[in-house]
mmCIF file with all atom_site columns, C-alpha atoms in Angstrom:
data_model
loop_
_atom_site.group_PDB
_atom_site.id
_atom_site.type_symbol
_atom_site.label_atom_id
_atom_site.label_alt_id
_atom_site.label_comp_id
_atom_site.label_asym_id
_atom_site.label_entity_id
_atom_site.label_seq_id
_atom_site.pdbx_PDB_ins_code
_atom_site.Cartn_x
_atom_site.Cartn_y
_atom_site.Cartn_z
_atom_site.occupancy
_atom_site.B_iso_or_equiv
_atom_site.pdbx_formal_charge
_atom_site.auth_seq_id
_atom_site.auth_comp_id
_atom_site.auth_asym_id
_atom_site.auth_atom_id
_atom_site.pdbx_PDB_model_num
ATOM 1  C CA . MET A 1 1  ? -11.622 -13.942 -19.193 1.00 78.00 ? 1  MET A CA 1
ATOM 2  C CA . ASP A 1 2  ? -10.846 -16.210 -16.505 1.00 86.00 ? 2  ASP A CA 1
ATOM 3  C CA . LYS A 1 3  ? -12.878 -17.006 -12.875 1.00 86.00 ? 3  LYS A CA 1
ATOM 4  C CA . LYS A 1 4  ? -9.853  -14.494 -11.547 1.00 86.00 ? 4  LYS A CA 1
ATOM 5  C CA . THR A 1 5  ? -10.409 -11.793 -13.612 1.00 88.00 ? 5  THR A CA 1
ATOM 6  C CA . VAL A 1 6  ? -14.072 -11.855 -13.286 1.00 86.00 ? 6  VAL A CA 1
ATOM 7  C CA . SER A 1 7  ? -13.324 -11.921 -9.909  1.00 90.00 ? 7  SER A CA 1
ATOM 8  C CA . PHE A 1 8  ? -11.939 -8.889  -9.856  1.00 87.00 ? 8  PHE A CA 1
ATOM 9  C CA . ARG A 1 9  ? -13.848 -7.330  -11.891 1.00 91.00 ? 9  ARG A CA 1
ATOM 10 C CA . ILE A 1 10 ? -16.348 -7.898  -10.099 1.00 90.00 ? 10 ILE A CA 1
ATOM 11 C CA . LYS A 1 11 ? -15.007 -6.919  -6.743  1.00 91.00 ? 11 LYS A CA 1
ATOM 12 C CA . TYR A 1 12 ? -14.088 -3.562  -8.000  1.00 92.00 ? 12 TYR A CA 1
ATOM 13 C CA . GLU A 1 13 ? -17.094 -2.657  -9.377  1.00 93.00 ? 13 GLU A CA 1
ATOM 14 C CA . ILE A 1 14 ? -18.338 -3.472  -5.754  1.00 91.00 ? 14 ILE A CA 1
ATOM 15 C CA . LEU A 1 15 ? -15.792 -1.014  -3.986  1.00 92.00 ? 15 LEU A CA 1
ATOM 16 C CA . ASP A 1 16 ? -16.794 1.521   -6.732  1.00 94.00 ? 16 ASP A CA 1
ATOM 17 C CA . GLU A 1 17 ? -19.621 1.211   -5.682  1.00 93.00 ? 17 GLU A CA 1
ATOM 18 C CA . ILE A 1 18 ? -19.564 1.571   -1.702  1.00 93.00 ? 18 ILE A CA 1
ATOM 19 C CA . THR A 1 19 ? -17.508 4.318   -2.572  1.00 94.00 ? 19 THR A CA 1
ATOM 20 C CA . ARG A 1 20 ? -19.966 6.700   -4.566  1.00 94.00 ? 20 ARG A CA 1
ATOM 21 C CA . LEU A 1 21 ? -22.834 5.750   -2.291  1.00 92.00 ? 21 LEU A CA 1
ATOM 22 C CA . MET A 1 22 ? -20.735 6.221   1.247   1.00 94.00 ? 22 MET A CA 1
ATOM 23 C CA . PRO A 1 23 ? -21.378 10.591  1.413   1.00 94.00 ? 23 PRO A CA 1
ATOM 24 C CA . GLU A 1 24 ? -25.187 9.891   1.054   1.00 92.00 ? 24 GLU A CA 1
ATOM 25 C CA . THR A 1 25 ? -25.626 7.395   3.153   1.00 90.00 ? 25 THR A CA 1
ATOM 26 C CA . GLY A 1 26 ? -22.310 9.569   6.101   1.00 93.00 ? 26 GLY A CA 1
ATOM 27 C CA . ALA A 1 27 ? -20.806 6.115   7.174   1.00 94.00 ? 27 ALA A CA 1
ATOM 28 C CA . LYS A 1 28 ? -16.565 6.590   7.594   1.00 94.00 ? 28 LYS A CA 1
ATOM 29 C CA . ASN A 1 29 ? -15.609 3.681   6.143   1.00 94.00 ? 29 ASN A CA 1
ATOM 30 C CA . MET A 1 30 ? -16.511 0.878   4.146   1.00 92.00 ? 30 MET A CA 1
ATOM 31 C CA . SER A 1 31 ? -16.987 -1.302  7.272   1.00 94.00 ? 31 SER A CA 1
ATOM 32 C CA . GLU A 1 32 ? -19.981 1.278   8.770   1.00 95.00 ? 32 GLU A CA 1
ATOM 33 C CA . PHE A 1 33 ? -21.430 1.232   5.217   1.00 94.00 ? 33 PHE A CA 1
ATOM 34 C CA . VAL A 1 34 ? -21.667 -2.198  5.447   1.00 92.00 ? 34 VAL A CA 1
ATOM 35 C CA . ILE A 1 35 ? -23.086 -2.902  8.875   1.00 94.00 ? 35 ILE A CA 1
ATOM 36 C CA . ASN A 1 36 ? -25.879 0.148   8.674   1.00 92.00 ? 36 ASN A CA 1
ATOM 37 C CA . ALA A 1 37 ? -26.729 -2.041  5.149   1.00 89.00 ? 37 ALA A CA 1
ATOM 38 C CA . LEU A 1 38 ? -26.539 -5.206  6.477   1.00 88.00 ? 38 LEU A CA 1
ATOM 39 C CA . MET A 1 39 ? -29.066 -3.991  9.686   1.00 90.00 ? 39 MET A CA 1
ATOM 40 C CA . GLU A 1 40 ? -31.933 -1.631  7.522   1.00 87.00 ? 40 GLU A CA 1
ATOM 41 C CA . CYS A 1 41 ? -31.890 -5.002  5.590   1.00 83.00 ? 41 CYS A CA 1
ATOM 42 C CA . LEU A 1 42 ? -32.478 -6.550  9.518   1.00 84.00 ? 42 LEU A CA 1
ATOM 43 C CA . ASN A 1 43 ? -34.457 -4.220  9.567   1.00 85.00 ? 43 ASN A CA 1
ATOM 44 C CA . ASP A 1 44 ? -37.003 -3.559  6.701   1.00 85.00 ? 44 ASP A CA 1
ATOM 45 C CA . GLU A 1 45 ? -39.297 -7.252  6.075   1.00 86.00 ? 45 GLU A CA 1
ATOM 46 C CA . GLU A 1 46 ? -39.562 -6.732  2.166   1.00 85.00 ? 46 GLU A CA 1
ATOM 47 C CA . CYS A 1 47 ? -35.592 -7.011  2.456   1.00 80.00 ? 47 CYS A CA 1
ATOM 48 C CA . MET A 1 48 ? -35.427 -9.979  5.044   1.00 78.00 ? 48 MET A CA 1
ATOM 49 C CA . LYS A 1 49 ? -38.688 -11.990 2.634   1.00 83.00 ? 49 LYS A CA 1
ATOM 50 C CA . SER A 1 50 ? -36.153 -10.923 -0.602  1.00 81.00 ? 50 SER A CA 1
ATOM 51 C CA . PHE A 1 51 ? -33.130 -12.201 0.893   1.00 77.00 ? 51 PHE A CA 1
ATOM 52 C CA . ASP A 1 52 ? -35.183 -15.973 2.329   1.00 80.00 ? 52 ASP A CA 1
ATOM 53 C CA . GLU A 1 53 ? -36.354 -16.584 -1.380  1.00 83.00 ? 53 GLU A CA 1
ATOM 54 C CA . LYS A 1 54 ? -33.159 -15.671 -2.820  1.00 79.00 ? 54 LYS A CA 1
ATOM 55 C CA . MET A 1 55 ? -31.160 -18.711 -0.129  1.00 79.00 ? 55 MET A CA 1
ATOM 56 C CA . LEU A 1 56 ? -34.443 -20.855 -0.699  1.00 80.00 ? 56 LEU A CA 1
ATOM 57 C CA . LYS A 1 57 ? -33.785 -20.898 -4.814  1.00 81.00 ? 57 LYS A CA 1
ATOM 58 C CA . GLN A 1 58 ? -30.334 -21.118 -4.006  1.00 77.00 ? 58 GLN A CA 1
ATOM 59 C CA . GLY A 1 59 ? -30.793 -24.685 -1.860  1.00 74.00 ? 59 GLY A CA 1
ATOM 60 C CA . PHE A 1 60 ? -29.828 -23.153 2.023   1.00 65.00 ? 60 PHE A CA 1
ATOM 61 C CA . SER A 1 61 ? -32.991 -24.313 3.225   1.00 56.00 ? 61 SER A CA 1
ATOM 62 C CA . GLN A 1 62 ? -31.847 -23.926 6.651   1.00 53.00 ? 62 GLN A CA 1
ATOM 63 C CA . PHE A 1 63 ? -31.920 -20.222 7.092   1.00 45.00 ? 63 PHE A CA 1
#
C-alpha cells in the first residue's frame, strides 16, 4: 500500500466512525460533532492531560 491509499483508508474510517456516532450525540452534522468533541475535551482535565502528554512525546514542547 502506498501513502495515498493509507491516507484515504484512514480518512474514510474516521468519517465512518463520526457518521456512526453522530446520532448518539445529537449532532446535526459533522462540523457540529467535531466542535462538540473538541469542546468536550477542552472541558475535561484528563483529556487535556492526555493530549499534552502526546504532544510532548511527539516533540511539540511549545504546547
